Coordinates of C-alpha atoms in Angstrom, one line a residue:
Chain P
X175 CA 26.9 75.0 -15.1
X176 CA 23.2 74.2 -14.8
X177 CA 20.7 76.3 -16.8
X178 CA 19.2 78.0 -13.8
X179 CA 22.5 79.3 -12.6
X180 CA 23.4 80.4 -16.1
X181 CA 20.1 82.3 -16.5
X182 CA 20.4 84.0 -13.2
X183 CA 24.0 85.0 -13.9
X184 CA 23.1 86.3 -17.4
X185 CA 20.2 88.4 -15.9
X186 CA 22.5 89.7 -13.1
X187 CA 25.2 90.7 -15.7
X188 CA 22.6 92.5 -17.9
X189 CA 21.3 94.5 -14.9
X190 CA 24.8 95.2 -13.5
X191 CA 25.9 96.6 -16.9
X192 CA 23.4 99.5 -16.6
X193 CA 22.5 99.9 -12.9
X194 CA 25.7 101.8 -12.2
X195 CA 26.1 104.6 -9.7
X196 CA 24.9 107.0 -12.5
X197 CA 21.5 105.4 -12.5
X198 CA 18.6 106.9 -10.5
X199 CA 18.8 104.6 -7.4
X200 CA 15.0 104.0 -7.1
X201 CA 14.7 103.1 -10.8
X202 CA 17.6 100.6 -10.3
X203 CA 15.8 99.1 -7.3
X204 CA 12.5 98.9 -9.1
X205 CA 14.1 97.1 -12.0
X206 CA 15.8 94.7 -9.8
X207 CA 12.5 94.1 -7.9
X208 CA 10.9 93.3 -11.3
X209 CA 13.6 90.7 -12.2
X210 CA 14.7 89.2 -8.8
X211 CA 13.7 86.9 -7.3
X212 CA 12.3 85.4 -10.5
X213 CA 9.5 83.1 -11.3
X214 CA 10.1 79.7 -13.0
X215 CA 12.2 81.3 -15.8
X216 CA 10.3 79.0 -18.2
X217 CA 11.1 80.9 -21.3
X218 CA 14.9 81.3 -20.9
X219 CA 15.1 77.6 -19.8
X220 CA 13.3 76.7 -23.0
X221 CA 15.7 78.8 -25.0
X222 CA 18.7 77.2 -23.4
X223 CA 17.2 73.7 -23.8
X224 CA 16.6 74.2 -27.5
X225 CA 20.1 75.7 -28.1
X226 CA 21.6 72.6 -26.3
X227 CA 19.4 70.2 -28.3
X228 CA 20.6 71.8 -31.5
X229 CA 24.2 71.3 -30.4
X230 CA 25.1 74.9 -29.8
X231 CA 28.4 75.5 -28.1
X232 CA 28.1 79.2 -27.8
X233 CA 26.9 79.4 -24.2
X234 CA 27.3 83.1 -24.0
X235 CA 25.0 83.8 -26.9
X236 CA 22.3 81.3 -25.7
X237 CA 22.4 82.9 -22.2
X238 CA 22.1 86.4 -23.6
X239 CA 19.1 85.4 -25.8
X240 CA 17.5 83.7 -22.9
X241 CA 18.1 86.6 -20.5
X242 CA 16.8 89.2 -23.0
X243 CA 13.6 87.1 -23.5
X244 CA 13.2 86.9 -19.7
X245 CA 13.8 90.7 -19.3
X246 CA 11.0 91.3 -21.8
X247 CA 8.7 88.9 -20.0
X248 CA 9.5 90.8 -16.7
X249 CA 8.7 94.1 -18.4
X250 CA 5.4 92.8 -19.6
X251 CA 4.5 91.7 -16.0
X252 CA 5.3 95.1 -14.6
X253 CA 3.1 96.9 -17.1
X254 CA 0.3 94.3 -17.0
X255 CA 0.1 94.8 -13.3
X256 CA -0.4 98.5 -13.6
X257 CA -3.7 100.0 -12.2
X258 CA -5.0 100.6 -15.8
X259 CA -4.7 96.9 -16.6
X260 CA -4.9 94.2 -13.9
X261 CA -4.1 96.5 -10.9
X262 CA -2.4 93.6 -9.3
X263 CA -1.1 94.1 -5.8
X264 CA 1.1 91.0 -5.9
X265 CA 3.5 89.4 -8.2
X266 CA 5.6 86.3 -7.4
X267 CA 4.4 86.6 -3.8
X268 CA 5.8 90.2 -3.3
X269 CA 4.2 93.6 -3.9
X270 CA 4.0 94.4 -7.6
X271 CA 6.4 97.1 -8.8
X272 CA 3.8 99.9 -8.8
X273 CA 2.7 98.9 -5.3
X274 CA 6.3 98.9 -4.0
X275 CA 7.7 101.9 -6.0
X276 CA 4.7 103.8 -7.3
X277 CA 3.1 104.0 -10.7
X278 CA 5.7 106.3 -12.4
X279 CA 8.6 104.1 -11.6
X280 CA 6.6 101.0 -12.7
X281 CA 6.0 102.5 -16.1
X282 CA 9.7 103.5 -16.3
X283 CA 11.0 100.2 -15.0
X284 CA 9.1 98.4 -17.7
X285 CA 10.4 100.8 -20.4
X286 CA 13.9 100.4 -19.1
X287 CA 13.7 96.6 -19.2
X288 CA 12.5 96.6 -22.8
X289 CA 15.5 98.8 -23.7
X290 CA 17.8 96.6 -21.7
X291 CA 16.7 93.4 -23.5
X292 CA 17.8 94.8 -26.8
X293 CA 21.0 96.5 -25.4
X294 CA 21.9 93.1 -23.8
X295 CA 21.8 91.3 -27.2
X296 CA 23.8 94.1 -28.8
X297 CA 26.4 94.0 -26.0
X298 CA 26.9 90.2 -25.9
X299 CA 26.6 89.6 -29.6
X300 CA 28.5 92.6 -30.8
X301 CA 31.3 90.2 -31.7
X302 CA 29.2 88.1 -33.9
X303 CA 27.1 90.7 -35.7
X304 CA 25.8 88.4 -38.4
X305 CA 23.7 86.6 -35.8
X306 CA 22.6 89.8 -34.1
X307 CA 20.1 91.0 -36.7
X308 CA 18.2 87.7 -37.0
X309 CA 18.0 87.3 -33.2
X310 CA 16.8 90.9 -32.9
X311 CA 14.1 90.3 -35.4
X312 CA 12.9 87.2 -33.6
X313 CA 12.8 89.0 -30.2
X314 CA 11.3 92.2 -31.4
X315 CA 8.5 90.5 -33.4
X316 CA 7.7 88.4 -30.3
X317 CA 7.2 91.6 -28.3
X318 CA 5.9 94.3 -30.6
X319 CA 3.3 94.8 -33.3
X320 CA 1.6 93.1 -35.0
X321 CA 1.6 89.8 -33.1
X322 CA 3.9 90.1 -30.1
X323 CA 3.0 90.2 -26.4
X324 CA 2.3 94.0 -26.4
X325 CA -0.1 93.4 -29.3
X326 CA -1.6 90.5 -27.3
X327 CA -2.3 92.7 -24.3
X328 CA -3.8 95.3 -26.7
X329 CA -6.4 92.8 -27.9
X330 CA -7.9 93.4 -24.5
X331 CA -8.7 97.0 -25.7
X332 CA -10.6 95.9 -28.8
X333 CA -14.3 95.4 -29.1
X334 CA -13.9 92.2 -31.2
X335 CA -11.2 89.7 -30.3
X336 CA -10.3 86.3 -31.6
X337 CA -9.4 84.3 -28.5
X338 CA -6.8 82.3 -30.5
X339 CA -5.1 85.4 -31.8
X340 CA -5.2 86.9 -28.3
X341 CA -3.5 84.0 -26.6
X342 CA -1.0 83.4 -29.5
X343 CA 0.2 86.9 -29.2
X344 CA -0.1 87.5 -25.5
X345 CA 1.5 84.3 -24.4
X346 CA 2.6 82.2 -27.4
X347 CA 4.8 84.8 -29.1
X348 CA 7.5 84.8 -26.5
X349 CA 7.6 81.0 -26.2
X350 CA 7.9 80.8 -30.0
X351 CA 10.7 83.3 -29.7
X352 CA 12.4 81.3 -27.0
X353 CA 12.6 78.2 -29.2
X354 CA 13.4 80.2 -32.4
X355 CA 16.2 82.1 -30.6
X356 CA 17.6 78.9 -29.2
X357 CA 17.7 77.5 -32.7
X358 CA 19.2 80.6 -34.2
X359 CA 22.0 80.6 -31.6
X360 CA 22.9 77.1 -32.8
X361 CA 22.6 78.0 -36.5
X362 CA 19.4 75.8 -36.9
X363 CA 16.2 76.7 -38.7
X364 CA 14.3 79.1 -36.6
X365 CA 10.9 78.6 -38.3
X366 CA 10.8 74.8 -37.7
X367 CA 11.5 75.4 -34.0
X368 CA 8.9 78.2 -33.7
X369 CA 6.1 75.5 -34.0
X370 CA 7.4 73.8 -30.9
X371 CA 7.4 77.1 -29.0
X372 CA 3.9 77.9 -30.2
X373 CA 2.5 74.7 -28.8
X374 CA 4.4 75.1 -25.5
X375 CA 3.0 78.6 -25.3
X376 CA -0.5 77.3 -25.7
X377 CA 0.1 74.6 -23.1
X378 CA 1.4 77.3 -20.7
X379 CA -1.6 79.4 -21.3
X380 CA -3.9 76.5 -20.4
X381 CA -1.8 75.8 -17.3
X382 CA -2.1 79.5 -16.4
X383 CA -5.9 79.3 -16.8
X384 CA -5.9 76.2 -14.6
X385 CA -3.8 77.9 -11.9
X386 CA -6.3 80.7 -11.9
X387 CA -9.2 78.4 -11.1
X388 CA -7.5 75.6 -9.2
X389 CA -4.5 76.9 -7.3
X390 CA -4.1 79.1 -4.2
X391 CA -2.9 82.7 -4.4
X392 CA 0.0 81.6 -2.1
X393 CA 1.1 78.9 -4.5
X394 CA 0.8 81.2 -7.6
X395 CA 2.2 84.3 -5.9
X396 CA -0.5 86.6 -7.3
X397 CA -4.3 86.9 -6.9
X398 CA -6.3 84.0 -8.4
X399 CA -9.8 83.9 -9.9
X400 CA -9.0 87.0 -11.9
X401 CA -10.1 85.6 -15.3
X402 CA -13.7 85.2 -14.2
X403 CA -13.7 88.7 -12.5
X404 CA -12.2 90.3 -15.6
X405 CA -14.2 88.2 -18.0
X406 CA -11.1 87.0 -19.7
X407 CA -11.3 84.0 -22.0
X408 CA -10.1 80.8 -20.2
X409 CA -9.7 77.2 -21.3
X410 CA -10.5 76.1 -17.7
X411 CA -13.6 78.2 -17.8
X412 CA -14.7 76.8 -21.1
X413 CA -13.7 73.2 -20.8
X414 CA -13.7 72.5 -17.1
X415 CA -10.7 71.5 -15.2
X416 CA -10.5 67.9 -16.6
X417 CA -11.0 69.1 -20.1
X418 CA -8.3 71.7 -19.7
X419 CA -5.9 69.1 -18.3
X420 CA -6.6 66.9 -21.3
X421 CA -6.0 69.8 -23.7
X422 CA -2.7 70.6 -21.9
X423 CA -1.5 67.0 -22.3
X424 CA -2.3 67.0 -26.0
X425 CA -0.5 70.3 -26.5
X426 CA 2.7 69.0 -24.8
X427 CA 2.6 65.9 -26.8
X428 CA 2.1 68.0 -30.0
X429 CA 5.2 70.1 -29.0
X430 CA 7.3 67.0 -28.5
X431 CA 6.1 65.5 -31.8
X432 CA 7.1 68.8 -33.5
X433 CA 10.7 68.7 -32.4
X434 CA 12.8 68.9 -35.5
X435 CA 15.5 66.3 -36.0
X436 CA 18.5 67.4 -33.8
X437 CA 21.3 65.8 -31.7
X438 CA 19.4 66.3 -28.4
X439 CA 15.8 65.6 -29.4
X440 CA 15.2 62.8 -26.9
X441 CA 16.6 64.7 -23.9
X442 CA 14.6 67.8 -24.9
X443 CA 11.4 65.7 -25.0
X444 CA 12.1 64.7 -21.4
X445 CA 12.7 68.3 -20.4
X446 CA 9.4 69.3 -22.0
X447 CA 7.5 66.5 -20.2
X448 CA 9.1 67.5 -16.9
X449 CA 8.4 71.2 -17.4
X450 CA 4.7 70.5 -18.2
X451 CA 4.3 68.9 -14.8
X452 CA 6.1 71.9 -13.2
X453 CA 3.7 74.5 -14.5
X454 CA 0.5 72.6 -13.3
X455 CA -1.1 73.6 -10.0
X456 CA -0.1 71.2 -7.2
X457 CA -2.7 68.4 -7.0
X458 CA -3.4 68.5 -10.7
X459 CA 0.0 67.3 -11.9
X460 CA -0.9 63.7 -11.1
X461 CA -4.0 63.9 -13.3
X462 CA -1.9 65.0 -16.2
Chain S
X33 CA 15.1 114.2 -51.4
X34 CA 14.9 116.7 -48.6
X35 CA 15.5 115.6 -45.1
X36 CA 11.9 116.2 -43.9
X37 CA 10.5 114.0 -46.6
X38 CA 13.1 111.3 -46.0
X39 CA 12.3 111.3 -42.2
X40 CA 8.5 111.1 -42.8
X41 CA 9.0 108.3 -45.3
X42 CA 11.3 106.3 -43.0
X43 CA 8.8 106.7 -40.1
X44 CA 5.9 105.6 -42.4
X45 CA 7.9 102.6 -43.6
X46 CA 8.7 101.6 -40.0
X47 CA 5.1 101.8 -39.0
X48 CA 3.8 100.1 -42.1
X49 CA 6.1 97.1 -41.5
X50 CA 4.3 96.3 -38.3
X51 CA 0.8 97.8 -38.4
X52 CA -0.5 95.0 -40.7
X53 CA -4.0 93.5 -40.7
X54 CA -2.8 91.2 -37.9
X55 CA -2.3 94.1 -35.5
X56 CA -5.0 95.1 -33.1
X57 CA -6.6 98.0 -35.0
X58 CA -6.8 100.5 -32.1
X59 CA -3.2 99.8 -31.1
X60 CA -2.2 100.6 -34.7
X61 CA -4.2 103.8 -34.6
X62 CA -2.8 104.9 -31.2
X63 CA 0.8 104.3 -32.5
X64 CA 0.1 106.3 -35.6
X65 CA -1.5 109.1 -33.5
X66 CA 1.7 109.2 -31.5
X67 CA 4.0 109.5 -34.5
X68 CA 1.9 111.5 -37.1
X69 CA 1.6 114.4 -37.5
X70 CA 5.0 114.9 -36.0
X71 CA 6.6 117.8 -34.2
X72 CA 9.7 119.5 -35.5
X73 CA 11.5 116.1 -35.9
X74 CA 14.6 117.9 -34.5
X75 CA 16.5 114.8 -33.5
X76 CA 16.2 112.9 -36.8
X77 CA 17.0 116.1 -38.7
X78 CA 20.1 116.4 -36.6
X79 CA 21.1 112.8 -37.3
X80 CA 20.7 113.2 -41.0
X81 CA 22.6 116.5 -41.0
X82 CA 25.5 115.0 -39.2
X83 CA 25.6 111.9 -41.5
X84 CA 25.6 114.3 -44.5
X85 CA 28.3 116.5 -42.9
X86 CA 30.4 113.4 -42.4
X87 CA 30.0 112.5 -46.0
X88 CA 27.8 109.4 -45.6
X89 CA 26.3 108.0 -48.7
X90 CA 24.2 105.4 -47.1
X91 CA 20.9 107.3 -47.1
X92 CA 18.9 104.2 -46.0
X93 CA 21.0 103.7 -42.8
X94 CA 20.9 107.4 -41.9
X95 CA 17.1 107.5 -42.4
X96 CA 16.6 104.3 -40.3
X97 CA 18.8 105.7 -37.5
X98 CA 16.9 109.0 -37.5
X99 CA 13.6 107.3 -37.6
X100 CA 14.4 105.0 -34.7
X101 CA 15.5 107.9 -32.6
X102 CA 12.3 109.8 -33.4
X103 CA 10.2 106.7 -32.6
X104 CA 11.9 106.5 -29.2
X105 CA 11.2 110.2 -28.7
X106 CA 7.5 109.7 -29.6
X107 CA 7.4 106.8 -27.1
X108 CA 8.7 109.0 -24.3
X109 CA 6.2 111.7 -25.1
X110 CA 3.3 109.2 -24.9
X111 CA 4.5 107.8 -21.5
X112 CA 5.4 111.2 -20.1
X113 CA 1.9 112.5 -20.9
X114 CA 0.3 109.6 -18.8
X115 CA -1.8 110.6 -15.8
X116 CA 0.9 109.3 -13.4
X117 CA 3.4 111.8 -14.9
X118 CA 2.3 115.1 -16.5
X119 CA -1.3 114.1 -17.2
X120 CA -1.2 116.2 -20.3
X121 CA -4.4 116.5 -22.2
X122 CA -2.7 117.8 -25.3
X123 CA 0.3 117.0 -27.4
X124 CA 1.3 118.7 -30.7
X125 CA -2.1 120.5 -30.6
X126 CA -4.1 117.2 -30.5
X127 CA -5.4 115.1 -27.6
X128 CA -2.6 113.1 -26.0
X129 CA -2.6 109.4 -26.7
X130 CA -4.2 108.4 -23.4
X131 CA -6.9 111.1 -23.8
X132 CA -7.7 109.8 -27.4
X133 CA -7.3 106.0 -26.8
X134 CA -7.3 105.5 -23.1
X135 CA -4.5 104.8 -20.6
X136 CA -4.0 101.1 -21.4
X137 CA -3.4 101.7 -25.1
X138 CA -1.1 104.7 -24.3
X139 CA 1.1 102.4 -22.1
X140 CA 1.1 99.8 -24.9
X141 CA 1.6 102.2 -27.7
X142 CA 4.7 103.5 -25.9
X143 CA 6.0 100.0 -25.4
X144 CA 5.3 99.1 -29.0
X145 CA 7.2 102.2 -30.2
X146 CA 10.3 101.3 -28.2
X147 CA 10.3 97.8 -29.6
X148 CA 9.7 99.1 -33.1
X149 CA 12.7 101.5 -32.8
X150 CA 15.0 98.5 -32.3
X151 CA 13.3 96.3 -34.8
X152 CA 13.5 99.1 -37.4
X153 CA 17.3 99.2 -37.0
X154 CA 17.6 95.4 -37.3
X155 CA 15.3 95.4 -40.3
X156 CA 17.1 98.1 -42.3
X157 CA 20.7 97.3 -41.2
X158 CA 20.3 93.5 -41.4
X159 CA 22.5 93.6 -44.5
X160 CA 25.3 95.5 -42.8
X161 CA 25.4 93.8 -39.4
X162 CA 28.8 95.2 -38.4
X163 CA 27.3 98.6 -38.1
X164 CA 24.2 97.3 -36.4
X165 CA 25.7 96.5 -32.9
X166 CA 27.4 99.9 -32.4
X167 CA 24.2 101.8 -33.5
X168 CA 22.1 99.7 -31.2
X169 CA 24.4 100.5 -28.3
X170 CA 24.3 104.2 -29.1
X171 CA 20.5 104.2 -29.3
X172 CA 19.8 101.9 -26.3
X173 CA 22.2 103.8 -24.0
X174 CA 20.4 107.1 -25.0
X175 CA 17.1 105.6 -23.9
X176 CA 17.6 103.2 -21.0
X177 CA 19.6 103.1 -17.8
X178 CA 21.8 104.5 -16.4
X179 CA 21.7 107.9 -18.3
X180 CA 19.1 107.7 -21.1
X181 CA 15.8 109.4 -21.3
X182 CA 14.0 106.8 -19.2
X183 CA 16.5 107.3 -16.5
X184 CA 16.1 111.1 -16.9
X185 CA 12.4 110.9 -16.3
X186 CA 13.1 108.6 -13.3
X187 CA 15.1 111.4 -11.7
X188 CA 11.7 113.0 -11.1
X189 CA 11.0 110.2 -8.6
X190 CA 14.1 110.7 -6.6
X191 CA 14.3 112.7 -3.4
X192 CA 17.7 114.2 -4.4
X193 CA 18.4 115.3 -8.0
X194 CA 21.2 116.9 -9.8
X195 CA 19.5 119.3 -12.2
X196 CA 22.4 118.8 -14.7
X197 CA 22.2 115.0 -14.6
X198 CA 18.4 115.2 -14.9
X199 CA 18.5 117.4 -18.1
X200 CA 21.5 115.6 -19.6
X201 CA 19.6 112.3 -19.3
X202 CA 16.1 113.4 -20.0
X203 CA 16.8 115.6 -23.0
X204 CA 20.5 115.6 -23.8
X205 CA 20.9 111.8 -24.2
X206 CA 18.8 111.5 -27.3
X207 CA 20.4 114.5 -28.9
X208 CA 23.8 113.1 -28.3
X209 CA 22.6 109.8 -29.8
X210 CA 21.3 111.7 -32.9
X211 CA 24.8 113.1 -33.6
X212 CA 26.6 109.9 -32.6
X213 CA 24.4 107.8 -34.8
X214 CA 24.8 110.2 -37.7
X215 CA 28.5 109.9 -37.3
X216 CA 28.4 106.1 -37.0
X217 CA 26.4 105.7 -40.2
X218 CA 29.2 107.5 -41.9
X219 CA 32.0 105.6 -40.2
X220 CA 33.1 108.6 -38.2
X221 CA 34.1 108.8 -34.5
X222 CA 30.9 108.7 -32.5
X223 CA 32.3 110.1 -29.3
X224 CA 33.7 113.3 -30.8
X225 CA 30.2 114.0 -32.3
X226 CA 28.4 113.2 -29.0
X227 CA 29.7 116.5 -27.6
X228 CA 27.9 118.4 -30.3
X229 CA 24.7 116.6 -29.5
X230 CA 25.1 117.2 -25.8
X231 CA 25.3 121.0 -26.3
X232 CA 22.4 121.0 -28.7
X233 CA 20.4 119.0 -26.2
X234 CA 21.2 121.5 -23.5
X235 CA 20.2 124.4 -25.8
X236 CA 17.0 122.6 -26.7
X237 CA 16.2 122.1 -23.0
X238 CA 16.7 125.9 -22.4
X239 CA 14.4 126.6 -25.4
X240 CA 11.8 124.2 -24.0
X241 CA 12.0 126.1 -20.7
X242 CA 11.6 129.4 -22.6
X243 CA 8.6 128.1 -24.5
X244 CA 7.0 127.0 -21.2
X245 CA 7.2 130.6 -19.8
X246 CA 7.1 132.7 -23.0
X247 CA 5.0 131.0 -25.6
X248 CA 1.2 130.4 -26.0
X249 CA -0.3 126.9 -25.6
X250 CA -1.5 127.2 -29.2
X251 CA 2.0 127.8 -30.4
X252 CA 3.5 125.0 -28.5
X253 CA 0.6 122.5 -28.9
X254 CA 0.6 121.5 -25.3
X255 CA -0.2 123.2 -22.0
X256 CA 2.4 125.9 -20.9
X257 CA 3.4 127.1 -17.5
X258 CA 3.8 123.5 -16.3
X259 CA 7.3 123.8 -15.0
X260 CA 6.3 126.2 -12.3
X261 CA 3.1 124.2 -11.5
X262 CA 5.1 120.9 -11.2
X263 CA 8.1 122.7 -9.6
X264 CA 10.4 121.4 -12.2
X265 CA 13.9 123.0 -12.6
X266 CA 13.9 125.6 -15.4
X267 CA 16.6 127.8 -16.9
X268 CA 14.0 130.4 -17.7
X269 CA 12.8 130.3 -14.1
X270 CA 16.3 130.6 -12.7
X271 CA 17.9 133.1 -15.1
X272 CA 14.9 135.0 -16.4
X273 CA 14.0 135.2 -20.1
X274 CA 17.0 137.3 -21.2
X275 CA 19.4 135.2 -19.2
X276 CA 18.0 132.0 -20.7
X277 CA 18.2 133.4 -24.2
X278 CA 21.9 134.4 -23.6
X279 CA 22.6 130.9 -22.3
X280 CA 20.9 129.3 -25.3
X281 CA 23.1 131.5 -27.7
X282 CA 26.2 130.4 -25.9
X283 CA 25.2 126.7 -26.1
X284 CA 24.6 126.8 -29.8
X285 CA 27.9 128.6 -30.4
X286 CA 29.6 125.9 -28.2
X287 CA 27.9 123.2 -30.3
X288 CA 29.2 124.8 -33.5
X289 CA 32.7 125.2 -32.1
X290 CA 32.6 121.5 -31.2
X291 CA 31.9 120.2 -34.7
X292 CA 34.8 117.8 -35.6
X293 CA 36.7 118.4 -38.8
X294 CA 34.5 116.9 -41.6
X295 CA 33.6 117.6 -45.3
X296 CA 30.4 119.5 -44.5
X297 CA 31.2 121.4 -41.3
X298 CA 30.4 124.9 -42.6
X299 CA 27.0 123.8 -43.9
X300 CA 26.2 122.0 -40.6
X301 CA 27.1 125.1 -38.7
X302 CA 24.5 127.0 -40.7
X303 CA 21.9 124.3 -40.1
X304 CA 22.5 124.5 -36.4
X305 CA 22.1 128.3 -36.3
X306 CA 18.9 128.0 -38.3
X307 CA 17.5 125.2 -36.1
X308 CA 18.3 127.3 -33.0
X309 CA 16.0 130.0 -34.2
X310 CA 13.3 127.5 -35.1
X311 CA 13.1 126.1 -31.6
X312 CA 12.7 129.5 -29.9
X313 CA 9.2 130.9 -29.1
X314 CA 8.0 133.4 -31.7
X315 CA 8.9 136.9 -30.6
X316 CA 12.1 135.7 -28.8
X317 CA 13.9 134.5 -31.9
X318 CA 14.9 138.1 -32.7
X319 CA 16.5 138.6 -29.3
X320 CA 18.7 135.5 -29.9

């Protein structure tokens, strides 16, 4: 089965396990709205690609890890879109969760997705508990304090911010978790793989900055030009479009160079090259 | 060491493990504000009391389970106090987190506490992974969908609500998890103990309703009379104060009758009687 189908099925299975008839119906709808239809599913695809490159045969564990990481990403989008943060009316081309279901259900849907991410790992990996604790640590550190995506978002509330710390936490942490979790599923060394994820996360952040200045809102599915309005640090703002494209190329090359020796390293390098073109705004991909 | 000290130490250890120098300082402050000084710590005390009654010798695991349940309770208070829900200016006699640190950090502090609750279980129980998965399932089901405290809060967003479902999820679920987790730590049957927690949760909800009508804001540490203002279902509103007190007595008796056979059943019954007096508004405790 191809990775995209596996990821969508794992996400659907996670949601089905909890959105039973006992669940408040509008909460269940809000949660589904937050997860489906998805974006590029970049993080779980990366997790599955690393697990495959490391020779993992446990498809179910890799899918669960990828799905949990994506659920946490979706939760962060729902909360980041709230009026007290970006107040974004759109996400993935549709109304954001708080616009569609109201602010209370957006807060609760985000909370429920965070919980579901952990429950999903416990549910699927209950039969191999020795792998559960390390995976949980990887995932929770990528999301919580001191340096996960929640902490990354919290840097926006500080008077003094290191831009590198901000991006590493807000974006990089979940990418590093995707590669580390993929490796852990296969019994490989998580820390060596974390470096790959870090660099891809940085590249993705640069691509996101580029999309914000160089893509249309229709293409991105959310408002563009927000970094300048909100005075957020942006590689495209600092380096210009060509400088940011060059930076992105260097980061992807660095990620590929950092791939630890593994059975599927060559194929993974190809996947990363192809993904790096995917995340660029249309019209810039050729320049990279 | 007495249970109160154990709980405070376990909570402090959980927070210290993540609020390092790498953490955004105001997020760390907001999270500490949400957890310390605490309320009555009713849920972790219940968890520890059940673990002890079941003969558990693993103090560390019981403390971690109790602390994680309390962290999730604290998270729910922070989010329930947000302007889009109760908009409460006070909590435990101090400014609520969003009043003290702003709404963005209140959303993020709640998120970070949810993540920390799971990370804390993984961190402490990493050496006994076979107990980790069942504990995680107990805790996540008590918080998430379909019937955990997040779902309970979401019933407030539905046009049609069963009051029993609402209370069972919003309040009862975390009490049931406290007794179930205490039993699981000791290797006892979680489901049998869940019934005890259910009844204590119901009793606690009635006590909360009573405090809302019969206590002072100073005594409770948050605004009172909110159930009537927000048109929330309330046992005290429906049955009157004396009727609610009688209901509470019956529920505590039911909880005590439901205690499964265990080494410390008599002592646990005493603890539950004493706790039930604790949670009553001053002046009503004698009537119960």
